[in-house]
Backbone as a printed PyTorch tensor [residue, N CA C, xyz], in Angstrom:
tensor([[[ -9.2200, -18.2650, -24.4290],
         [ -7.9460, -18.0450, -23.7800],
         [ -7.7370, -19.1190, -22.7240]],

        [[ -6.4870, -19.4190, -22.4820],
         [ -6.1370, -20.4210, -21.4860],
         [ -6.2560, -19.8750, -20.0820]],

        [[ -6.1160, -20.7860, -19.1450],
         [ -6.2040, -20.3940, -17.7360],
         [ -5.1160, -19.4040, -17.3550]],

        [[ -3.9470, -19.5060, -17.9710],
         [ -2.8340, -18.6040, -17.6640],
         [ -3.2020, -17.1500, -17.9010]],

        [[ -3.9290, -16.8750, -18.9660],
         [ -4.3150, -15.4950, -19.2610],
         [ -5.2460, -14.9520, -18.1820]],

        [[ -6.1880, -15.7740, -17.7510],
         [ -7.1070, -15.3170, -16.7040],
         [ -6.3460, -15.0260, -15.4210]],

        [[ -5.4450, -15.9400, -15.0550],
         [ -4.6640, -15.7530, -13.8330],
         [ -3.7900, -14.5090, -13.9420]],

        [[ -3.2080, -14.2710, -15.1110],
         [ -2.3580, -13.1050, -15.3200],
         [ -3.1350, -11.8220, -15.0480]],

        [[ -4.3560, -11.7470, -15.5500],
         [ -5.1420, -10.5260, -15.4110],
         [ -5.4670, -10.2020, -13.9600]],

        [[ -5.3740, -11.1770, -13.0770],
         [ -5.6660, -10.9570, -11.6640],
         [ -4.4160, -10.5870, -10.8710]],

        [[ -3.2560, -10.6960, -11.4770],
         [ -1.9930, -10.4930, -10.7750],
         [ -1.6530,  -9.0090, -10.6520]],

        [[ -1.2070,  -8.5850,  -9.4570],
         [ -0.9220,  -7.1660,  -9.2240],
         [  0.2160,  -6.6430, -10.0980]],

        [[  1.2070,  -7.4740, -10.3760],
         [  2.3420,  -7.0280, -11.1920],
         [  1.9090,  -6.8330, -12.6480]],

        [[  1.0570,  -7.7320, -13.1360],
         [  0.5210,  -7.5930, -14.4880],
         [ -0.3480,  -6.3390, -14.5920]],

        [[ -1.2530,  -6.1760, -13.6280],
         [ -2.1460,  -5.0080, -13.6440],
         [ -1.3520,  -3.7040, -13.5930]],

        [[ -0.3250,  -3.6680, -12.7660],
         [  0.4890,  -2.4510, -12.6380],
         [  1.1960,  -2.1380, -13.9500]],

        [[  1.7250,  -3.1670, -14.6040],
         [  2.4170,  -2.9430, -15.8870],
         [  1.4320,  -2.4450, -16.9390]],

        [[  0.2600,  -3.0460, -17.0110],
         [ -0.7300,  -2.6330, -18.0150],
         [ -1.2150,  -1.2000, -17.7620]],

        [[ -1.3830,  -0.8310, -16.5090],
         [ -1.7790,   0.5460, -16.1830],
         [ -0.6720,   1.5160, -16.5860]],

        [[  0.5690,   1.1460, -16.3040],
         [  1.7100,   2.0060, -16.6430],
         [  1.8980,   2.1180, -18.1530]],

        [[  1.4450,   1.1240, -18.8880],
         [  1.5770,   1.1430, -20.3470],
         [  0.7790,   2.2850, -20.9740]],

        [[ -0.1970,   2.8150, -20.2470],
         [ -0.9520,   3.9680, -20.7480],
         [ -0.0500,   5.1890, -20.8880]],

        [[  1.0480,   5.2050, -20.1320],
         [  1.9620,   6.3480, -20.1230],
         [  3.3230,   6.0270, -20.7390]],

        [[  3.5990,   4.7510, -20.9520],
         [  4.8590,   4.3140, -21.5510],
         [  4.5630,   3.0870, -22.4040]],

        [[  4.4750,   3.2850, -23.7190],
         [  4.0500,   2.2010, -24.6050],
         [  4.9870,   0.9990, -24.5950]],

        [[  6.2170,   1.1870, -24.1560],
         [  7.1530,   0.0650, -24.0820],
         [  6.6960,  -0.9840, -23.0730]],

        [[  5.8340,  -0.5780, -22.1640],
         [  5.3730,  -1.4880, -21.1200],
         [  4.1810,  -2.3470, -21.5510]],

        [[  3.6710,  -2.1250, -22.7730],
         [  2.5720,  -2.9550, -23.2570],
         [  2.9910,  -4.4140, -23.3610]],

        [[  4.2410,  -4.6530, -23.6780],
         [  4.7060,  -6.0330, -23.8320],
         [  5.6500,  -6.4190, -22.7040]],

        [[  5.6700,  -7.7010, -22.4140],
         [  6.6290,  -8.2000, -21.4240],
         [  8.0550,  -7.9810, -21.9060]],

        [[  8.2400,  -8.0710, -23.2140],
         [  9.5790,  -7.8870, -23.7690],
         [ 10.0990,  -6.4820, -23.4650]],

        [[  9.2630,  -5.4880, -23.7170],
         [  9.6590,  -4.1040, -23.4580],
         [  9.8740,  -3.8410, -21.9760]],

        [[  8.9650,  -4.3410, -21.1580],
         [  9.0790,  -4.1350, -19.7100],
         [ 10.3000,  -4.8510, -19.1490]],

        [[ 10.5300,  -6.0790, -19.6010],
         [ 11.6680,  -6.8320, -19.0650],
         [ 12.9840,  -6.1540, -19.4290]],

        [[ 13.0430,  -5.5510, -20.6070],
         [ 14.2500,  -4.8140, -21.0140],
         [ 14.4910,  -3.6240, -20.0760]],

        [[ 13.4330,  -2.8740, -19.7820],
         [ 13.5630,  -1.7120, -18.8930],
         [ 13.8610,  -2.1120, -17.4440]],

        [[ 13.3920,  -3.2850, -17.0530],
         [ 13.6030,  -3.7560, -15.6840],
         [ 14.9190,  -4.5130, -15.5120]],

        [[ 15.5320,  -4.8880, -16.6470],
         [ 16.7580,  -5.6780, -16.5640],
         [ 16.4840,  -7.1180, -16.1560]],

        [[ 15.3220,  -7.6260, -16.5580],
         [ 14.9220,  -9.0060, -16.2610],
         [ 14.7600,  -9.7730, -17.5570]],

        [[ 14.7910, -11.0800, -17.4810],
         [ 14.4510, -11.8700, -18.6570],
         [ 12.9320, -11.8560, -18.8060]],

        [[ 12.4740, -12.0820, -20.0160],
         [ 11.0320, -12.1130, -20.2770],
         [ 10.3890, -13.2290, -19.4570]],

        [[ 11.0560, -14.3710, -19.3740],
         [ 10.4810, -15.5020, -18.6320],
         [ 10.3870, -15.2060, -17.1300]],

        [[ 11.3440, -14.4690, -16.5910],
         [ 11.2810, -14.1050, -15.1680],
         [ 10.0970, -13.1860, -14.9130]],

        [[  9.9250, -12.1740, -15.7730],
         [  8.7820, -11.2720, -15.6180],
         [  7.4730, -12.0460, -15.7640]],

        [[  7.4300, -12.9720, -16.7210],
         [  6.2320, -13.8000, -16.8940],
         [  5.9530, -14.6090, -15.6260]],

        [[  6.9980, -15.1500, -15.0250],
         [  6.8190, -15.9020, -13.7720],
         [  6.2220, -15.0210, -12.6810]],

        [[  6.6780, -13.7750, -12.5890],
         [  6.1320, -12.8470, -11.5930],
         [  4.6630, -12.5790, -11.8860]],

        [[  4.3540, -12.3080, -13.1530],
         [  2.9920, -11.9320, -13.5390],
         [  2.0200, -13.1030, -13.5110]],

        [[  2.5250, -14.3080, -13.6950],
         [  1.6640, -15.4930, -13.6650],
         [  1.5400, -16.0890, -12.2660]],

        [[  2.3180, -15.5600, -11.3330],
         [  2.2700, -16.0770,  -9.9750],
         [  3.0690, -17.3500,  -9.7850]],

        [[  3.8860, -17.7040, -10.7750],
         [  4.7280, -18.8970, -10.6670],
         [  5.7800, -18.7050,  -9.5880]],

        [[  6.3280, -17.4980,  -9.5150],
         [  7.2660, -17.1530,  -8.4490],
         [  6.4270, -16.7500,  -7.2480]],

        [[  6.4990, -17.5330,  -6.1950],
         [  5.6290, -17.2960,  -5.0340],
         [  5.9620, -15.9990,  -4.3000]],

        [[  7.2490, -15.7130,  -4.1170],
         [  7.6500, -14.4620,  -3.4740],
         [  8.6330, -13.7630,  -4.4040]],

        [[  8.1970, -12.6650,  -4.9800],
         [  9.0390, -11.8800,  -5.8850],
         [ 10.1160, -11.1910,  -5.0420]],

        [[ 11.3740, -11.2360,  -5.4810],
         [ 12.4360, -10.5750,  -4.7060],
         [ 12.1280,  -9.0900,  -4.4960]],

        [[ 12.4130,  -8.6210,  -3.2910],
         [ 12.0660,  -7.2520,  -2.9040],
         [ 12.7120,  -6.2210,  -3.8290]],

        [[ 13.9350,  -6.4600,  -4.2920],
         [ 14.5760,  -5.4880,  -5.1800],
         [ 13.8440,  -5.3980,  -6.5130]],

        [[ 13.2450,  -6.4980,  -6.9550],
         [ 12.4820,  -6.4830,  -8.2150],
         [ 11.1410,  -5.7650,  -8.0150]],

        [[ 10.5500,  -5.9330,  -6.8480],
         [  9.3090,  -5.2030,  -6.5320],
         [  9.5930,  -3.7070,  -6.5530]],

        [[ 10.7080,  -3.3060,  -5.9700],
         [ 11.0970,  -1.8850,  -5.9600],
         [ 11.2700,  -1.3620,  -7.3860]],

        [[ 11.9430,  -2.1380,  -8.2350],
         [ 12.1390,  -1.7210,  -9.6310],
         [ 10.8030,  -1.5500, -10.3460]],

        [[  9.9180,  -2.5370, -10.1950],
         [  8.6140,  -2.4580, -10.8540],
         [  7.7990,  -1.2950, -10.3050]],

        [[  7.7960,  -1.1080,  -9.0030],
         [  7.0370,  -0.0080,  -8.3990],
         [  7.5160,   1.3330,  -8.9370]],

        [[  8.8180,   1.4930,  -9.0700],
         [  9.3670,   2.7540,  -9.5840],
         [  9.0810,   2.9260, -11.0700]],

        [[  9.3580,   1.9010, -11.8740],
         [  9.1390,   2.0030, -13.3170],
         [  7.6630,   2.1960, -13.6490]],

        [[  6.7930,   1.4770, -12.9590],
         [  5.3620,   1.5380, -13.2420],
         [  4.6680,   2.6830, -12.5060]],

        [[  5.4060,   3.4460, -11.6870],
         [  4.8170,   4.4680, -10.8140],
         [  3.6330,   3.8800, -10.0530]],

        [[  3.9330,   2.8060,  -9.3440],
         [  2.8970,   2.0690,  -8.6320],
         [  3.3590,   1.7800,  -7.2050]],

        [[  3.3050,   2.7980,  -6.3320],
         [  3.7590,   2.5900,  -4.9560],
         [  2.9580,   1.5190,  -4.2170]],

        [[  1.7740,   1.1960,  -4.7230],
         [  0.9860,   0.1440,  -4.0950],
         [  1.7030,  -1.1980,  -4.1130]],

        [[  2.5830,  -1.4040,  -5.1180],
         [  3.3360,  -2.6600,  -5.1680],
         [  4.2400,  -2.7980,  -3.9440]],

        [[  4.8910,  -1.6960,  -3.5730],
         [  5.7650,  -1.7350,  -2.3900],
         [  4.9400,  -1.9710,  -1.1270]],

        [[  3.8490,  -1.2430,  -1.0070],
         [  3.0010,  -1.3840,   0.1810],
         [  2.4090,  -2.7920,   0.2580]],

        [[  1.9720,  -3.3090,  -0.8820],
         [  1.4090,  -4.6620,  -0.9160],
         [  2.4270,  -5.7140,  -0.5310]],

        [[  3.6550,  -5.5330,  -1.0080],
         [  4.7200,  -6.4680,  -0.6550],
         [  4.9430,  -6.4460,   0.8570]],

        [[  5.0460,  -5.2550,   1.3990],
         [  5.2690,  -5.1380,   2.8500],
         [  4.1170,  -5.7560,   3.6350]],

        [[  2.9030,  -5.5040,   3.2050],
         [  1.7190,  -5.9510,   3.9460],
         [  1.4920,  -7.4550,   3.8230]],

        [[  1.8160,  -8.0450,   2.6650],
         [  1.4630,  -9.4410,   2.4280],
         [  2.6350, -10.4130,   2.4780]],

        [[  3.8510,  -9.9310,   2.2670],
         [  5.0060, -10.8310,   2.2310],
         [  5.9180, -10.7010,   3.4450]],

        [[  6.0400,  -9.5240,   3.9840],
         [  6.9630,  -9.2720,   5.0970],
         [  6.2790,  -9.5970,   6.4270]],

        [[  6.8820, -10.4510,   7.2440],
         [  6.2540, -10.7850,   8.5280],
         [  6.0180,  -9.5620,   9.4200]],

        [[  6.9050,  -8.5980,   9.3780],
         [  6.7260,  -7.3910,  10.1910],
         [  5.6060,  -6.5360,   9.6050]],

        [[  5.6210,  -6.3350,   8.2970],
         [  4.6190,  -5.5070,   7.6370],
         [  3.2030,  -6.0330,   7.7800]],

        [[  3.0720,  -7.3500,   7.9370],
         [  1.7400,  -7.9410,   8.1020],
         [  1.0390,  -7.4320,   9.3530]],

        [[  1.8160,  -6.9890,  10.3230],
         [  1.2160,  -6.5430,  11.5850],
         [  1.0610,  -5.0280,  11.6830]],

        [[  1.4230,  -4.3120,  10.6270],
         [  1.3740,  -2.8490,  10.6490],
         [  0.2140,  -2.3650,   9.7780]],

        [[ -0.6020,  -1.4360,  10.2850],
         [ -1.7000,  -0.9340,   9.4570],
         [ -1.1610,  -0.0620,   8.3290]],

        [[ -1.3930,  -0.4900,   7.0950],
         [ -0.9780,   0.3090,   5.9470],
         [ -1.8780,  -0.0020,   4.7640]],

        [[ -2.0820,   1.0130,   3.9520],
         [ -2.8910,   0.8570,   2.7500],
         [ -2.0750,   0.1330,   1.6940]],

        [[ -2.7490,  -0.7000,   0.9090],
         [ -2.0820,  -1.3960,  -0.1880],
         [ -2.7380,  -1.0960,  -1.5270]],

        [[ -3.7900,  -0.3080,  -1.5000],
         [ -4.5030,   0.0700,  -2.7170],
         [ -4.7730,   1.5630,  -2.6890]],

        [[ -4.8580,   2.1150,  -3.8870],
         [ -5.2150,   3.5280,  -3.9830],
         [ -6.7280,   3.6170,  -4.0950]],

        [[ -7.3030,   4.3650,  -3.1880],
         [ -8.7420,   4.5890,  -3.1990],
         [ -8.9780,   6.0310,  -3.6240]],

        [[-10.2170,   6.4010,  -3.7800],
         [-10.5420,   7.7510,  -4.2170],
         [-10.0480,   8.8190,  -3.2600]],

        [[ -9.5160,   9.8820,  -3.8150],
         [ -8.9720,  10.9760,  -3.0210],
         [-10.0310,  11.5990,  -2.1120]],

        [[-11.2660,  11.6770,  -2.6060],
         [-12.3380,  12.2580,  -1.7990],
         [-12.5710,  11.4260,  -0.5400]],

        [[-12.6210,  10.0990,  -0.7040],
         [-12.8280,   9.2100,   0.4380],
         [-11.6820,   9.2830,   1.4310]],

        [[-10.4650,   9.3630,   0.9130],
         [ -9.2880,   9.4710,   1.7810],
         [ -9.3640,  10.7560,   2.5920]],

        [[ -9.6970,  11.8470,   1.9240],
         [ -9.7870,  13.1410,   2.6050],
         [-10.8500,  13.1070,   3.6990]],

        [[-11.9990,  12.5350,   3.3900],
         [-13.0640,  12.4450,   4.3970],
         [-12.6370,  11.5900,   5.5870]],

        [[-11.9350,  10.4680,   5.3190],
         [-11.4500,   9.6280,   6.4230],
         [-10.4380,  10.3780,   7.2790]],

        [[ -9.5550,  11.1410,   6.6340],
         [ -8.5740,  11.9240,   7.3960],
         [ -9.2650,  12.9560,   8.2820]],

        [[-10.2440,  13.6510,   7.7220],
         [-10.9900,  14.6450,   8.5070],
         [-11.6860,  13.9600,   9.6790]],

        [[-12.2800,  12.7930,   9.4230],
         [-12.9690,  12.0460,  10.4800],
         [-11.9770,  11.5930,  11.5510]],

        [[-10.8560,  11.0330,  11.1320],
         [ -9.8870,  10.4900,  12.0890],
         [ -9.1870,  11.5840,  12.8880]],

        [[ -8.9960,  12.7450,  12.2870],
         [ -8.2730,  13.8210,  12.9620],
         [ -9.2060,  14.9070,  13.5010]],

        [[-10.4190,  14.4990,  13.8210],
         [-11.3820,  15.3950,  14.4440],
         [-10.7900,  15.9220,  15.7560]],

        [[-10.8570,  17.2280,  15.9560],
         [-10.2370,  17.8740,  17.1160],
         [-10.7580,  17.2880,  18.4310]],

        [[-12.0680,  17.1040,  18.5460],
         [-12.6370,  16.5600,  19.7850],
         [-12.1490,  15.1310,  20.0100]],

        [[-12.1260,  14.3530,  18.9540],
         [-11.6800,  12.9620,  19.0490],
         [-10.2170,  12.8900,  19.5080]],

        [[ -9.3820,  13.7440,  18.9400],
         [ -7.9570,  13.7840,  19.3060],
         [ -7.7980,  14.2310,  20.7620]],

        [[ -8.5620,  15.2460,  21.1480],
         [ -8.4680,  15.7580,  22.5230],
         [ -8.8940,  14.6850,  23.5220]],

        [[ -9.9990,  13.9830,  23.2170],
         [-10.4640,  12.9100,  24.1000],
         [ -9.4220,  11.7990,  24.2020]],

        [[ -8.8180,  11.4530,  23.0690],
         [ -7.7930,  10.4160,  23.0640],
         [ -6.5870,  10.8580,  23.8950]],

        [[ -6.1890,  12.1070,  23.7260],
         [ -5.0470,  12.6500,  24.4850],
         [ -5.3220,  12.5880,  25.9830]],

        [[ -6.5140,  13.0280,  26.3820],
         [ -6.8690,  13.0170,  27.8020],
         [ -6.9180,  11.5930,  28.3630]],

        [[ -7.4670,  10.6660,  27.5870],
         [ -7.5010,   9.2690,  28.0220],
         [ -6.0930,   8.7140,  28.1720]],

        [[ -5.2470,   9.0220,  27.2130],
         [ -3.8710,   8.5280,  27.2460],
         [ -3.1100,   9.0880,  28.4480]],

        [[ -3.3390,  10.3600,  28.7360],
         [ -2.7080,  10.9710,  29.9220],
         [ -3.1890,  10.2600,  31.1860]],

        [[ -4.4960,  10.0180,  31.2730],
         [ -5.0550,   9.3380,  32.4360],
         [ -4.5010,   7.9260,  32.6170]],

        [[ -4.2950,   7.2430,  31.5150],
         [ -3.7810,   5.8710,  31.5690],
         [ -2.3080,   5.8360,  31.9610]],

        [[ -1.5440,   6.7640,  31.4420],
         [ -0.0800,   6.6700,  31.5710],
         [  0.5440,   7.5580,  32.6390]],

        [[ -0.2140,   8.4590,  33.2260],
         [  0.3930,   9.4490,  34.1300],
         [  1.0920,   8.8490,  35.3470]],

        [[  0.6500,   7.6710,  35.7860],
         [  1.3060,   7.0590,  36.9430],
         [  2.4080,   6.0760,  36.5430]],

        [[  2.6190,   5.9190,  35.2280],
         [  3.6740,   5.0250,  34.7550],
         [  3.2980,   3.5560,  34.7920]],

        [[  2.0620,   3.2540,  35.1450],
         [  1.5920,   1.8690,  35.2370],
         [  0.2710,   1.7610,  34.4770]],

        [[  0.1550,   0.7200,  33.6760],
         [ -1.1070,   0.4760,  32.9800],
         [ -1.7910,  -0.6840,  33.6980]],

        [[ -2.8560,  -0.3570,  34.3970],
         [ -3.5780,  -1.3670,  35.1830],
         [ -4.5160,  -2.1690,  34.2830]],

        [[ -5.0140,  -3.2700,  34.8040],
         [ -5.9240,  -4.1340,  34.0430],
         [ -7.1760,  -3.3830,  33.6050]],

        [[ -7.6980,  -2.5230,  34.4650],
         [ -8.9210,  -1.8000,  34.1170],
         [ -8.6620,  -0.7000,  33.0840]],

        [[ -7.4040,  -0.3230,  32.8660],
         [ -7.0590,   0.6910,  31.8540],
         [ -6.7800,   0.0710,  30.4810]],

        [[ -6.5480,  -1.2280,  30.4450],
         [ -6.1910,  -1.8920,  29.1840],
         [ -7.2700,  -1.8010,  28.1020]],

        [[ -8.5580,  -1.9500,  28.4180],
         [ -9.5650,  -1.7960,  27.3510],
         [ -9.5090,  -0.4160,  26.6840]],

        [[ -9.3200,   0.6220,  27.4820],
         [ -9.2330,   1.9790,  26.9210],
         [ -7.9680,   2.1240,  26.0800]],

        [[ -6.8750,   1.5370,  26.5270],
         [ -5.6340,   1.5780,  25.7480],
         [ -5.8220,   0.8460,  24.4200]],

        [[ -6.5190,  -0.2940,  24.4400],
         [ -6.8140,  -1.0220,  23.1880],
         [ -7.6190,  -0.1320,  22.2390]],

        [[ -8.6030,   0.5720,  22.7850],
         [ -9.4320,   1.4690,  21.9600],
         [ -8.5680,   2.5650,  21.3380]],

        [[ -7.6630,   3.1330,  22.1090],
         [ -6.7660,   4.1810,  21.6050],
         [ -5.8620,   3.6230,  20.5110]],

        [[ -5.3160,   2.4350,  20.7230],
         [ -4.4460,   1.8250,  19.7090],
         [ -5.2140,   1.5440,  18.4210]],

        [[ -6.4850,   1.1360,  18.5450],
         [ -7.3200,   0.9160,  17.3570],
         [ -7.5220,   2.2380,  16.6050]],

        [[ -7.7700,   3.3080,  17.3420],
         [ -7.9280,   4.6280,  16.7130],
         [ -6.6390,   5.0350,  15.9940]],

        [[ -5.5030,   4.7910,  16.6210],
         [ -4.2170,   5.1290,  15.9980],
         [ -3.9900,   4.3070,  14.7320]],

        [[ -4.3970,   3.0360,  14.7410],
         [ -4.2940,   2.2030,  13.5410],
         [ -5.1480,   2.7680,  12.4070]],

        [[ -6.3620,   3.2200,  12.7390],
         [ -7.2410,   3.8060,  11.7240],
         [ -6.6340,   5.0870,  11.1570]],

        [[ -6.0060,   5.8790,  12.0060],
         [ -5.3220,   7.0930,  11.5480],
         [ -4.1520,   6.7310,  10.6350]],

        [[ -3.3750,   5.7530,  11.0440],
         [ -2.2150,   5.3330,  10.2520],
         [ -2.6450,   4.8230,   8.8850]],

        [[ -3.7550,   4.1050,   8.8220],
         [ -4.2560,   3.5980,   7.5490],
         [ -4.6660,   4.7500,   6.6300]],

        [[ -5.3850,   5.7180,   7.1600],
         [ -5.7950,   6.8820,   6.3590],
         [ -4.5740,   7.6560,   5.8660]],

        [[ -3.5770,   7.8060,   6.7140],
         [ -2.3480,   8.5060,   6.3200],
         [ -1.6370,   7.7410,   5.2120]],

        [[ -1.5500,   6.4210,   5.3390],
         [ -0.8350,   5.6470,   4.3200],
         [ -1.5710,   5.6660,   2.9830]],

        [[ -2.9070,   5.7430,   3.0100],
         [ -3.6660,   5.8740,   1.7600],
         [ -3.3090,   7.1820,   1.0570]],

        [[ -3.2610,   8.2650,   1.8200],
         [ -2.9130,   9.5600,   1.2350],
         [ -1.4760,   9.5500,   0.7160]],

        [[ -0.5770,   8.8890,   1.4240],
         [  0.8250,   8.8020,   0.9850],
         [  0.9290,   8.0850,  -0.3620]],

        [[  0.1520,   7.0050,  -0.5520],
         [  0.1770,   6.2900,  -1.8310],
         [ -0.2610,   7.2010,  -2.9710]],

        [[ -1.3790,   7.8880,  -2.7730],
         [ -1.8760,   8.7970,  -3.8110],
         [ -0.8670,   9.9110,  -4.0550]],

        [[ -0.3800,  10.5170,  -2.9830],
         [  0.5700,  11.6190,  -3.1150],
         [  1.8270,  11.2160,  -3.8420]],

        [[  2.3690,  10.0550,  -3.5020],
         [  3.5890,   9.5780,  -4.1610],
         [  3.3670,   9.3890,  -5.6540]],

        [[  2.2140,   8.8280,  -6.0020],
         [  1.9070,   8.5710,  -7.4080],
         [  1.7230,   9.8840,  -8.1800]],

        [[  0.9680,  10.8010,  -7.6120],
         [  0.6920,  12.0770,  -8.2810],
         [  1.9610,  12.9190,  -8.4010]],

        [[  2.7560,  12.9650,  -7.3520],
         [  3.9670,  13.7870,  -7.3790],
         [  5.0210,  13.2630,  -8.3420]],

        [[  4.9650,  11.9700,  -8.6440],
         [  5.9030,  11.4280,  -9.6290],
         [  5.5490,  11.9300, -11.0250]],

        [[  4.2800,  12.2850, -11.2160],
         [  3.9110,  12.9950, -12.4260],
         [  3.2660,  12.2220, -13.5450]],

        [[  2.9910,  10.9310, -13.3760],
         [  2.3860,  10.1700, -14.4620],
         [  0.8710,  10.3220, -14.5230]],

        [[  0.2940,  10.9070, -13.4870],
         [ -1.1620,  11.0410, -13.4400],
         [ -1.5210,  12.4900, -13.1600]],

        [[ -2.6240,  12.9160, -13.7470],
         [ -3.0660,  14.2940, -13.5580],
         [ -3.7010,  14.5060, -12.1950]],

        [[ -4.3200,  13.5060, -11.6590],
         [ -4.9870,  13.6470, -10.3690],
         [ -5.8290,  12.4410, -10.0710]],

        [[ -6.4860,  12.4720,  -8.9440],
         [ -7.3460,  11.3590,  -8.5210],
         [ -8.6470,  11.8650,  -8.0170]]])
């Protein structure tokens, strides 16, 4: 096989289409997928081969919906959007068991209570002093970890609730 085939197999849009083809045989071919997406075959090939450096956001939305692959939307936001690059969000679906354990760990009652008390101590006077900034950084890091765990669960939930998968 040529280099193009190898590169295609590594592309998120190609992988998403092939995974979705397990539930919709029309998606096995670029011809079938491009018809359902309202794209030309060559345009879809450009997306899947990485020839198009930034896939238009409306096309990412179409593929994410047709392929039941919310990770495409999250990946676009995280890797292409300047704002999304700075926001903690999951871009891949991981095992449901691991997500659940991370959520339990992140939302530990003692951990939340300690964070709440620290935040009250930092903010109660309306001024964040230099000596309070390290603790505020620690709290923001904890919130980022919580947001990441939540976004992982949202990806799985969105995919399962759409109905193409029995579970994870």
